[in-house]
Structures are given as structure tokens and as C-alpha cells.
Coordinates of C-alpha atoms and ligand atoms in Angstrom, one line a residue:
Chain A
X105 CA 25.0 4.1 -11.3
X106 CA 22.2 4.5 -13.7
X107 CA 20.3 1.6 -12.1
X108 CA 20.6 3.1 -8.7
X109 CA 19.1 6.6 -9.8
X110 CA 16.1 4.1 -11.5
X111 CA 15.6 2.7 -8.3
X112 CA 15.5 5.3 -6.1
X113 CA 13.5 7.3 -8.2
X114 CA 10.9 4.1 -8.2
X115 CA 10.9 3.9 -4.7
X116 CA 10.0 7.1 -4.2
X117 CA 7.2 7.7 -7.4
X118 CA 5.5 4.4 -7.0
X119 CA 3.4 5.3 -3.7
X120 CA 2.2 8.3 -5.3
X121 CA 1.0 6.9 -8.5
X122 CA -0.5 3.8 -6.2
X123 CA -1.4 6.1 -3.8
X124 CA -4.2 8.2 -6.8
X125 CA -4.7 4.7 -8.3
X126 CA -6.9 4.0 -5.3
X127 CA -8.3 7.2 -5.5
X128 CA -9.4 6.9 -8.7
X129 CA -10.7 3.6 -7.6
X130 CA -12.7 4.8 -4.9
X131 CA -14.2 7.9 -7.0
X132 CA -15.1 5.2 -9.8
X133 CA -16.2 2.9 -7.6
X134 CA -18.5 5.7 -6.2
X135 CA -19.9 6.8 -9.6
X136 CA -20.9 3.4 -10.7
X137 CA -23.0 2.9 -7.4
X138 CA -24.8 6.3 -8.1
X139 CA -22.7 7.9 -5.1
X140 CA -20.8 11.2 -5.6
X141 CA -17.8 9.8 -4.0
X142 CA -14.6 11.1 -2.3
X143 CA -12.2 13.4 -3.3
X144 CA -9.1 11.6 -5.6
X145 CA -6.2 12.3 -2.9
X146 CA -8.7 11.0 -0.4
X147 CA -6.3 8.0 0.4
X148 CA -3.2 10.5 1.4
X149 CA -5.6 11.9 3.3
X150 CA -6.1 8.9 5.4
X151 CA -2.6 8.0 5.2
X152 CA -1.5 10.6 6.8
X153 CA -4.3 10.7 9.3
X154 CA -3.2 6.8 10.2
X155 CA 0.6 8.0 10.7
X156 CA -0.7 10.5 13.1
X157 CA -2.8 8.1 15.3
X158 CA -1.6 5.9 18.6
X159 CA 1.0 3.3 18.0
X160 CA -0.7 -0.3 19.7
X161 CA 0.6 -3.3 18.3
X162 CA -0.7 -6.2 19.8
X163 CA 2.4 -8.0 19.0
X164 CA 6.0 -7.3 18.5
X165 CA 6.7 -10.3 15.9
X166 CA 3.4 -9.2 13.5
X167 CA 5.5 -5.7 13.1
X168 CA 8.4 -7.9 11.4
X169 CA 6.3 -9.4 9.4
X170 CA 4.9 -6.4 7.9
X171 CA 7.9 -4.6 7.4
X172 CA 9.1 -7.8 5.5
X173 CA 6.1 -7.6 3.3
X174 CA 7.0 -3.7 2.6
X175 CA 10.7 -5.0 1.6
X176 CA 9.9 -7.9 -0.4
X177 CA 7.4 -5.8 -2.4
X178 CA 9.3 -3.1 -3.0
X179 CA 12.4 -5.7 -4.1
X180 CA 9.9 -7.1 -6.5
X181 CA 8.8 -3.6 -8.0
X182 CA 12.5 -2.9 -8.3
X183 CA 13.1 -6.1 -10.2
X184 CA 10.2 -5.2 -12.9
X185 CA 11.6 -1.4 -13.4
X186 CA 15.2 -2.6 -13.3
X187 CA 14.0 -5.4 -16.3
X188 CA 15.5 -8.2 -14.4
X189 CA 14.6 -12.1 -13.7
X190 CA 10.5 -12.5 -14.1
X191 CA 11.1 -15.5 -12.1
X192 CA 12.4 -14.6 -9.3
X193 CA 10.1 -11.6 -9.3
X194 CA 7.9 -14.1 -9.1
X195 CA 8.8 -15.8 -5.9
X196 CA 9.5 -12.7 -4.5
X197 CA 5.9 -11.5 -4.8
X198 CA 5.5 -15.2 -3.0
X199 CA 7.5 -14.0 0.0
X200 CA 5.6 -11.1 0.7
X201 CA 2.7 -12.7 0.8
X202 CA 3.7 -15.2 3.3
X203 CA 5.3 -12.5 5.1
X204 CA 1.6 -10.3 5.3
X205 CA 0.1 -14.2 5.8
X206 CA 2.2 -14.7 8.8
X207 CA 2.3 -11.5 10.2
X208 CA -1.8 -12.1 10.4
X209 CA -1.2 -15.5 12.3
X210 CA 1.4 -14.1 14.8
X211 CA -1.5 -12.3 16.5
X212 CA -4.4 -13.9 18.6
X213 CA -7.6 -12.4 16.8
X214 CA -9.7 -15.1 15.3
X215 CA -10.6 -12.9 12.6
X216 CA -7.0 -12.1 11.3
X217 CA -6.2 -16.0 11.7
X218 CA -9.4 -16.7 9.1
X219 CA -7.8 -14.1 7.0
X220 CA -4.3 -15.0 7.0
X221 CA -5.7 -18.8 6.0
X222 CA -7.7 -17.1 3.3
X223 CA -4.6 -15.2 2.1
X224 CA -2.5 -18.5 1.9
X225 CA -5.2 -19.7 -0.2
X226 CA -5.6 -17.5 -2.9
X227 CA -2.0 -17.3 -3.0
X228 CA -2.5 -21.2 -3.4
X229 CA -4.5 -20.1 -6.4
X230 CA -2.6 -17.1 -7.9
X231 CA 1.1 -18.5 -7.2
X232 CA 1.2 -21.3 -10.1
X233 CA -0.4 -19.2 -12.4
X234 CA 2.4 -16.8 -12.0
X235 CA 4.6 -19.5 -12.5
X236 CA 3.2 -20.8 -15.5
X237 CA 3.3 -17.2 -16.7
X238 CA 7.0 -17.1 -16.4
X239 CA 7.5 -20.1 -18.2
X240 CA 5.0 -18.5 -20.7
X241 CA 7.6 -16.0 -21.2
X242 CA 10.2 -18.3 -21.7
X243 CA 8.6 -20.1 -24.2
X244 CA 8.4 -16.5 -26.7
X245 CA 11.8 -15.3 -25.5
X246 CA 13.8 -17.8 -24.5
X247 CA 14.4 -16.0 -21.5
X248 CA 13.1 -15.3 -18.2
X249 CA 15.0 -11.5 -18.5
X250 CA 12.1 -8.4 -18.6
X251 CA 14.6 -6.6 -20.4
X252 CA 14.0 -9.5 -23.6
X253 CA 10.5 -8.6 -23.5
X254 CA 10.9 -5.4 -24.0
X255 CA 13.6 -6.0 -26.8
X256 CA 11.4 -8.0 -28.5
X257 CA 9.0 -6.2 -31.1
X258 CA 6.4 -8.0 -31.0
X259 CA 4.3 -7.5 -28.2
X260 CA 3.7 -10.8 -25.7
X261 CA 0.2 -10.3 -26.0
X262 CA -0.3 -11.8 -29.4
X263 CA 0.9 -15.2 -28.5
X264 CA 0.4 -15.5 -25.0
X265 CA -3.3 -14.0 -24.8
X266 CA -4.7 -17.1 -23.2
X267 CA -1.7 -16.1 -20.2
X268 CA -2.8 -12.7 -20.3
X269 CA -6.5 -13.8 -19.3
X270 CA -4.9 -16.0 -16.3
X271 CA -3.2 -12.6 -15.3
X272 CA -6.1 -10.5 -15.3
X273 CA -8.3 -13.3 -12.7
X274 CA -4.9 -12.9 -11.0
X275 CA -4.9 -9.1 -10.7
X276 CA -8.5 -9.5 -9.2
X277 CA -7.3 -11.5 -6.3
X278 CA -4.2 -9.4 -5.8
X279 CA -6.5 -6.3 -5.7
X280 CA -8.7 -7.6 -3.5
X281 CA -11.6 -7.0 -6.1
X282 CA -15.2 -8.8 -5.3
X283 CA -15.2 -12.1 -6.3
X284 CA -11.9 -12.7 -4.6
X285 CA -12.4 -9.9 -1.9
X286 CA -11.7 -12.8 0.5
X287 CA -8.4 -11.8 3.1
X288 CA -9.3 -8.7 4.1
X289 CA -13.1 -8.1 2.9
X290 CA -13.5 -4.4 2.0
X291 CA -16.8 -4.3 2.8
X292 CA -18.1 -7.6 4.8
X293 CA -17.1 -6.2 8.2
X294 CA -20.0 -8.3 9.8
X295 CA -18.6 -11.7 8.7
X296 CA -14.6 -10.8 9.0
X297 CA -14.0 -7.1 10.5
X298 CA -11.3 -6.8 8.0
X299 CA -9.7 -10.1 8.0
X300 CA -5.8 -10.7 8.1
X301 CA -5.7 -6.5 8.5
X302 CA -8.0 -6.6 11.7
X303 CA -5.0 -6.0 14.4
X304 CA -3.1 -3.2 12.6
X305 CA -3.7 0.3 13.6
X306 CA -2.6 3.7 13.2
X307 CA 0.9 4.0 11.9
X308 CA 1.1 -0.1 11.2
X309 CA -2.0 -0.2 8.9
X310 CA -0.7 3.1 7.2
X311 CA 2.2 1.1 6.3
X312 CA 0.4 -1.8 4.8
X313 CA -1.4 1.0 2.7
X314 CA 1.7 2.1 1.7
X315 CA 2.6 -1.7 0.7
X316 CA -0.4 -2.0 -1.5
X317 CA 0.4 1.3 -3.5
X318 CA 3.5 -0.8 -4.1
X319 CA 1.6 -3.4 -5.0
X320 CA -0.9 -1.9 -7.9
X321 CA 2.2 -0.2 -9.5
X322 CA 3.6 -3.5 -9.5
X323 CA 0.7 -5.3 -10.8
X324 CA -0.3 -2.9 -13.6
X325 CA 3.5 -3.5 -14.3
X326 CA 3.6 -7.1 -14.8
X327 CA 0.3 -6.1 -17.1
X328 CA 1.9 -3.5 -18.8
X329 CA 4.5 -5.7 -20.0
X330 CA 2.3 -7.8 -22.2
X331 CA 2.7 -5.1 -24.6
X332 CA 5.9 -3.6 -23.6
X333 CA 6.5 -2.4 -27.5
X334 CA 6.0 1.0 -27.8
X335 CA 6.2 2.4 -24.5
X336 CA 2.2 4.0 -24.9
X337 CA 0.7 0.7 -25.7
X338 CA 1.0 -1.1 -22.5
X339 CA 0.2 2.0 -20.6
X340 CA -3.3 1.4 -22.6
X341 CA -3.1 -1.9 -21.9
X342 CA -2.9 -1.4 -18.5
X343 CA -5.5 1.3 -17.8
X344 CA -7.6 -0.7 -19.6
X345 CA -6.9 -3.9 -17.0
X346 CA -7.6 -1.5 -14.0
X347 CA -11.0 -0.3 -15.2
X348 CA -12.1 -3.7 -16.1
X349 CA -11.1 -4.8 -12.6
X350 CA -13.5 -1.8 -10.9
X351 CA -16.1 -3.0 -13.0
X352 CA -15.9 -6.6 -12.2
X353 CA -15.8 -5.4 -8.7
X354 CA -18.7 -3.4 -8.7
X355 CA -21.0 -6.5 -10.5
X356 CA -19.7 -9.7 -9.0
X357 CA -21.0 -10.5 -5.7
X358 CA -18.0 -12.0 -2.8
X359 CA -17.6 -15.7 -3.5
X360 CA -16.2 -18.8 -1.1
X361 CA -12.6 -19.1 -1.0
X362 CA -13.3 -23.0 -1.6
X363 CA -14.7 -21.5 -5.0
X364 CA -11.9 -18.8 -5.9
X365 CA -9.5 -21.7 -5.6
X366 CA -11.3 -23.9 -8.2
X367 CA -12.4 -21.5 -9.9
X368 CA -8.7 -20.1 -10.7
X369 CA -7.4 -23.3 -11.3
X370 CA -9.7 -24.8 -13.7
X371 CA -10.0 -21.4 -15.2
X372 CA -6.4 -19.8 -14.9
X373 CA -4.5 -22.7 -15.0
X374 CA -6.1 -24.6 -18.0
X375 CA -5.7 -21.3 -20.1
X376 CA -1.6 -21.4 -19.0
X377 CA -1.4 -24.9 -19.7
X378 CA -3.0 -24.8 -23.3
X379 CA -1.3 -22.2 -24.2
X380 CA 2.3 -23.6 -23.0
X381 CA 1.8 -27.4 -24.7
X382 CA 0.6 -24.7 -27.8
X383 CA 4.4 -23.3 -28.1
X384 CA 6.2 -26.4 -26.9
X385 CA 4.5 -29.0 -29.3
X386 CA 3.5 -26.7 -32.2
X387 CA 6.3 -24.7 -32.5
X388 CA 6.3 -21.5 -34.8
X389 CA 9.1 -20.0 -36.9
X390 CA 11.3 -17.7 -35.4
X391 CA 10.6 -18.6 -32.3
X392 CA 13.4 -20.3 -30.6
Chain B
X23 CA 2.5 18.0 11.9
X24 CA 0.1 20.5 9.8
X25 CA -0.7 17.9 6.9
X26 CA -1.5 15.6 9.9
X27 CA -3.9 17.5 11.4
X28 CA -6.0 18.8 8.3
X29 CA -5.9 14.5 7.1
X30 CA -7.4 14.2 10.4
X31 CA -10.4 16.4 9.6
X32 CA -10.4 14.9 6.4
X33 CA -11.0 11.0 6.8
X34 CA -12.8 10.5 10.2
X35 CA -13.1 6.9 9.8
X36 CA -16.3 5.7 12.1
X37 CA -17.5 2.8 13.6
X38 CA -21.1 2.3 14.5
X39 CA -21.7 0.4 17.9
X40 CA -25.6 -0.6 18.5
X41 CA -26.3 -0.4 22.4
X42 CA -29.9 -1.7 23.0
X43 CA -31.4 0.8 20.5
X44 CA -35.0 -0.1 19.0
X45 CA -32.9 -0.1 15.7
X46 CA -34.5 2.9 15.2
X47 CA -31.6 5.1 15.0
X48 CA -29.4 2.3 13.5
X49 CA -31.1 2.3 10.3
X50 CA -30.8 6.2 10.3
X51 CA -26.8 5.9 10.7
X52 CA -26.7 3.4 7.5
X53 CA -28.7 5.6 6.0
X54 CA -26.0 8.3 5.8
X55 CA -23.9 5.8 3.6
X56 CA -26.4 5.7 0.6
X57 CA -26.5 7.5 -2.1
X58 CA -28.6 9.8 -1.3
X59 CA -26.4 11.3 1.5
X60 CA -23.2 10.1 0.6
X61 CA -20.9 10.4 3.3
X62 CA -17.9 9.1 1.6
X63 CA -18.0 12.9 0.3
X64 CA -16.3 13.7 3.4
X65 CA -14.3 10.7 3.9
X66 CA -16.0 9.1 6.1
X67 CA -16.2 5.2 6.1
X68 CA -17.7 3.2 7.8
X69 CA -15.2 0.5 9.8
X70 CA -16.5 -2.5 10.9
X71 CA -13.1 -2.5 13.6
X72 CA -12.6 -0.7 16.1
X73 CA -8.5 -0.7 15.3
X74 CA -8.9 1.4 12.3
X75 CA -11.8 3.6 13.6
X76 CA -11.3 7.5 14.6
X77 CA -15.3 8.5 15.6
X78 CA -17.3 6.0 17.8
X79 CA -21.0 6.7 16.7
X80 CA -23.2 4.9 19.5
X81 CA -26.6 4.8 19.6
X82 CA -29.4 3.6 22.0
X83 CA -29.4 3.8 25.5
X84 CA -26.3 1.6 27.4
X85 CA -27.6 -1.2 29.4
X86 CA -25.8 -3.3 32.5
X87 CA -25.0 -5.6 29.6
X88 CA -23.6 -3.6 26.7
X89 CA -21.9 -1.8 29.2
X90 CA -18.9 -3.8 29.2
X91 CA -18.6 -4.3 25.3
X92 CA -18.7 -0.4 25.1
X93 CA -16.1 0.3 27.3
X94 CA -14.2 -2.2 25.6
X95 CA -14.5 -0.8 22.1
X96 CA -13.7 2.9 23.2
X97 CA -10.2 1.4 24.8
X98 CA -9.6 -0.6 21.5
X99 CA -10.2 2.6 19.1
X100 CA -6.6 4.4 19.2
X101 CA -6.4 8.1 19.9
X102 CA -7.4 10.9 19.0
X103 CA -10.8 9.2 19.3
X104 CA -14.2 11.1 19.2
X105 CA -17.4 9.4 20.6
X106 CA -21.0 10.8 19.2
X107 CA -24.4 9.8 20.9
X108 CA -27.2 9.3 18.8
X109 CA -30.6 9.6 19.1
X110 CA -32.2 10.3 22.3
X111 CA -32.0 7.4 23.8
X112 CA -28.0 7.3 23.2
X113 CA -28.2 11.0 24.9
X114 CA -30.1 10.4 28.2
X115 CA -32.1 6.9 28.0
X116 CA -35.1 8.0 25.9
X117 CA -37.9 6.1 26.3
X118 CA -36.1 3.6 28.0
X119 CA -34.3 5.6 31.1
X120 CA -36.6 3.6 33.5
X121 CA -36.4 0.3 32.5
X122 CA -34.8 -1.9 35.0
X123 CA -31.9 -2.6 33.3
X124 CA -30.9 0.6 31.6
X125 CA -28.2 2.8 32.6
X126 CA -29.0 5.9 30.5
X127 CA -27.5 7.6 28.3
X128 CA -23.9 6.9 26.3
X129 CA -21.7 9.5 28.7
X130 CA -22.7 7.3 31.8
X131 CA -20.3 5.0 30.5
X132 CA -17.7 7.0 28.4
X133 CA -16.7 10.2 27.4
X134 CA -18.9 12.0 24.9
X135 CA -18.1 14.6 22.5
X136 CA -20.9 15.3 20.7
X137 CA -24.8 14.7 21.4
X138 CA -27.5 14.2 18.6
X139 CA -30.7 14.1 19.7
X140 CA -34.0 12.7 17.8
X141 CA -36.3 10.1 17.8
X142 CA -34.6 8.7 15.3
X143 CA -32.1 11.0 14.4
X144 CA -32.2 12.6 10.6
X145 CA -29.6 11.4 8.7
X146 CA -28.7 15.3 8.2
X147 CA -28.8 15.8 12.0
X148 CA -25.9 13.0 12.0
X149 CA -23.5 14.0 9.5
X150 CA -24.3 17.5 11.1
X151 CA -23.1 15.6 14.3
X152 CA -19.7 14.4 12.7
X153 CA -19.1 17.9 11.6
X154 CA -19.4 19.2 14.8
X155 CA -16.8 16.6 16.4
X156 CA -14.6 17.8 13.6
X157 CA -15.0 21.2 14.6
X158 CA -14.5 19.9 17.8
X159 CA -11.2 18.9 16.9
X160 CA -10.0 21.3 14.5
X161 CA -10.1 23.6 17.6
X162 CA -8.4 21.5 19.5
X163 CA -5.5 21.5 16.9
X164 CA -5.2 24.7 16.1
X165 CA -6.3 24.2 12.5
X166 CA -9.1 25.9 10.3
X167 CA -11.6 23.2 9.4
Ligands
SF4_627 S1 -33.9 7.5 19.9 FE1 -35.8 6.6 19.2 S2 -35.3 5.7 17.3 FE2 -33.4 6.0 18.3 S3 -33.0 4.1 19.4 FE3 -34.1 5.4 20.9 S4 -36.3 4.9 20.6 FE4 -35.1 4.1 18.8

């Protein structure tokens, strides 16, 4: 009973607290380019102008796909507040991606078909390094359960710090921050229009808004749980992670998806891997 | 539908479409998005698609070829849709109304809301031109801007 009030009570706060995530985003983003910047509730405000404005689809099957994007997000939010399996949040976050990949290829535009393969490719980047993070959290608690980690005292950031670098580069591409601003391109609408999102509108593209405020709470979740002991610390943690995120936004210039690939992989997935074969051929005491 | 109205006047997404201008104007629109004017004050973004766009800001005068592509975009933006003309030759032709394969202005093609005339057009006189289409609109909806 208790788990369904938590859950419905998720459901319902998460799009707000995404929702003035992105505000904040936008105002900072602003400031650091010497702008004034909009207003912090300026993406309700377009939210609510995009439900308002002319359903067209240009196909019936890509409006599938995006509702199962909105589902499988939401199913992976509720596994982090419920403190369930880390792994199978993980694939979960998988499916929704494919979901919002295919949902781009189901239409004709050229532009959304470059994006969807640019999607599939950073989660060809991202998806192992979740993984590995997973098994990261194995290896402290010998358990993939979220509620372990936050039974456990001391926080996961002291021994899986090397992770916790891999998850930040991940968080960049899951933002869609500069260097990995590669699916959808914020702001190189001459080269892309907006990639895999060019053939929503209105009511549709309100909806994948809606699935990325999901999304942020989400993410800032999976970082807040690096120092889920006590409750304030990860919310530091956390804030901390999103400001560094606008600011690597704001200085790094768009890179080749060719590059983000590599780049995550010899970065992200080295750090993973070092600091796995760390816990499974030194292993500490009282760690099981 | 109240909050939907007032989010209207509050995030006019627009899309810049170049007819045949002398770029003139062009560089007068991007001007409104730095700093120094700031539109994203007001909420307005600039959209590189017409999907996701709410004001079509054209400038320079239509010609027999852009005429088609225009037509197209309008179609593509989904309603409620506002179209500004900018600069002169966007309003009538300009300098240009004679050539041989020049049209005239933006409204021979489609419907125009609001006309802002210059040679180029201020950046002021522009965001002054968005303001008016929200007027435009807020009076259509019945809501104070
Ligand atoms: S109005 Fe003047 S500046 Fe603008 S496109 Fe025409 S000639 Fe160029």
C-alpha cells in the first residue's frame, strides 16, 4: 500500500521538479553566455503552449513508440524511488531508448533517421557503462537491490569513484549536453533541424518534454545514490553533477558521434573496468 | 484552456525563413538572439523546424522560386501560426519589386499578420514586431497580454 502512495506521488512530483530543472538550466545557461535569460517556469510555459497546438503526426506507429518511451521511463523512475533491482533499471532505461530510437526511424524525414542512428549510438556508448556500473554495485553490496545501497553506511562514492566519473560522461549524453549534443542538437538546427525530434509537433513533442523531465529526475537519481547516506548528502552530490554538466555544456564545443563513442569507451569504460578487477582481485575487508 | 492561452503569449517559438533577401535583414533577425537584445527574455527561440515553430519570421522579397518552399513551410508550421514580414522588401518587394523574377512582397504568397518595415529592419523594430503578433493574438483569445 505504502509503495503505491510512493509511486503515485512520484509520478506526479517528478515532471515538476524536471520540469524547473530545465528552467534553471536555461536561466544558467543564459547567465554564463552574458544573456539575461528566460523566466524559470519558462518550460511549463511552452509545455502548455505545445498541448494547445494542432495535433499532425506524420505517422501512426512513431506515436507508439513515444508513448513507450514515456512508460518505460517512468517504470524506470519508479524502480529507483521504490529501491528496487539497479539492473533491471538498467535495461529498462535501454528500452526507452530504443523505443524514442525507433519511434524516430518509423517516420520518413532524413533528419530524424540521422538522429535516431545517432541515438542508437550513444546508447551504444552509455549502455555498457551502465552495466558495468551495476556490477560495480554488486561488487560493494553484494547486491543489485537500491534499497542495499541505501542501507549501507558508507557511501558508494568512496569506493566506486572511478564509476562515478563513468556516470557523470554518461549524464552528459543522457542530457544532451555539448560534447554529446548529438540526437537531437539543441542548437545546430542548420546541420540536423532537431534530429530524431524533427517530426513531433504540438501535443506529441510536449509529451517527449514531459519524458525528459522524467528523465533528469531519474538521472540525478541514479547520481544521488552514490552517496545515498544521509539523505542531504546526495542531494549535494547531485546538484553538484547538474551544475557541472551546464558548465561543460556551455565550454565544450559539439563533437562527432564517431568520437563520443571512443571517447566514452576508452574513457568510461576503462575507469569501470579498473575499478571492477580493483574489488574482484584485491579484495578489502568487510566487503563480501 | 486559460493557462493555454497565456503559455501561448509566453513562448512564441519562431522560425526564420530567408526569401531572396540581400541578407540584410537576416543578420538583423540573428541579431535579436544576442546578448545585447536577448530575446529568450520573452521566450522566444529560435527553431530551426518548422514542426515546433508558432511565428514564421520571413524576410526578403518572395521570388517564382522560394515561392514554393514558403508555402510549404507555412503548411508544415501547426496552428495557431503567425507569419511576420520583415524588412521592406519582405513587405512589398523593396528594392527588388521589379526585378524579373520577383513576386513582391511576403502576403502575395501567404497570409501576413504583421508587417515590419526597414531597410534593414532594427533589431528593436522586430521584437516590437513579435509583440505586436502577440497582441494580435491575445485579442484573438480573449486574454490580457
Ligand atoms: S529590406 Fe533592405 S536589408 Fe532587408 S532584405 Fe531588403 S534590401 Fe536587404
Amino acid at each position: 500500500m505504502n509503495a503505491w502512495i510512493i509511486a503515485i506521488v512520484t509520478v506526479i512530483v517528478a515532471p515538476f521538479i524536471g520540469g524547473l530543472l530545465a528552467g534553471i538550466d536555461r536561466r544558467i545557461t543564459a547567465r554564463l553566455q552574458g544573456r539575461f535569460g528566460p523566466p524559470i517556469l519558462q518550460p511549463f510555459y511552452d509545455f502548455f503552449k505545445l498541448l494547445g497546438k494542432a495535433k499532425i503526426a506524420s505517422s501512426r506507429l512513431q506515436l507508439i513508440w513515444i508513448y513507450g518511451y514515456l512508460v518505460f521511463m517512468v517504470t524506470a523512475l519508479l524502480f529507483l524511488v521504490l529501491k528496487l533491482d539497479l539492473l533491471l533499471l538498467v535495461f529498462v532505461i535501454g528500452f526507452a531508448g530504443v523505443s524514442f530510437a525507433l519511434g524516430g526511424f518509423s517516420s520518413k524525414s532524413p533528419y530524424s533517421h540521422i538522429g535516431a542512428n545517432r541515438e542508437l549510438m550513444q546508447m551504444l556508448a552509455y549502455e555498457p557503462v551502465l552495466l558495468l556500473f551495476a556490477l560495480g554495485v554488486f561488487a560493494v553490496n553484494g547486491s543489485f537491490l537500491i534499497s542495499e545501497i541505501f542501507n549501507n553506511p558508507t557511501p558508494l562514492l568512496a569506493r566506486l569513484w572511478p564509476i562515478f566519473i563513468a556516470v557523470l560522461l554518461i549524464l552528459t549524453i543522457k542530457l544532451r549536453k555539448s560534447p554529446f549534443d548529438l540526437a537531437t542538437s539543441h542548437h545546430g538546427h542548420q546541420e540536423l533541424i532537431k534530429g530524431i525530434m524533427t517530426e513531433y509537433s504540438g501535443p506529441y513533442y510536449a509529451l517527449i518534454q514531459l519524458t525528459e523531465w522524467y528523465e533528469y529526475v531519474l538521472l540525478l537519481g541514479l547520481v544521488y545514490i552514490f552517496w545515498a547516506n544521509p539523505w542531504w548528502a546526495g542531494l549535494i552530490v547531485a546538484a553538484v553533477a547538474y551544475i557541472l554538466e551546464l558548465l561543460i555544456d556551455n565550454i565544450t564545443a559539439r563533437m562527432t558521434v564517431g568520437w563520443a563513442v571512443k571517447f566514452v569507451w576508452s574513457v568510461g569504460l576503462v575507469l569501470c573496468v579498473l575499478n571492477l578487477i580493483y574489488f574482484w582481485l584485491l579484495p578489502i575487508k568487510g566487503v563480501s | 484552456m486559460g493557462i493555454i492561452a497565456t503559455s501561448r503569449l509566453k513562448s512564441p517559438w519562431i522560425m526564420h525563413f530567408d526569401n531572396s533577401s540581400c541578407n540584410g535583414c537576416d543578420i538583423e533577425v540573428l541579431a535579436c538572439l544576442t546578448p545585447l537584445y536577448d530575446v529568450e527574455r520573452f521566450g522566444i527561440v529560435n527553431m530551426g523546424n518548422p514542426k515546433h515553430a508558432d511565428v514564421l519570421v520571413v524576410t526578403g522579397p518572395v521570388n517564382r522560386r522560394t515561392a514554393r518552399v514558403l508555402k510549404n513551410l507555412y503548411e508544415q508550421i501547426p496552428g495557431p501560426k503567425m507569419v511576420i514580414a520583415v524588412g521592406t522588401c519582405g513587405t512589398s518587394g523593396g528594392v527588388f519589386h521589379n526585378c524579373y523574377n520577383v513576386l513582391g512582397g511576403v502576403d502575395k504568397v501567404i497570409p501576413v499578420d504583421v508587417y515590419v518595415p526597414g531597410c534593414a529592419a532594427r533589431p528593436e523594430a522586430i521584437i516590437d514586431g513579435v509583440v505586436l503578433a502577440l497582441q494580435k493574438l491575445a485579442k484573438l483569445q480573449g486574454v490580457a497580454l
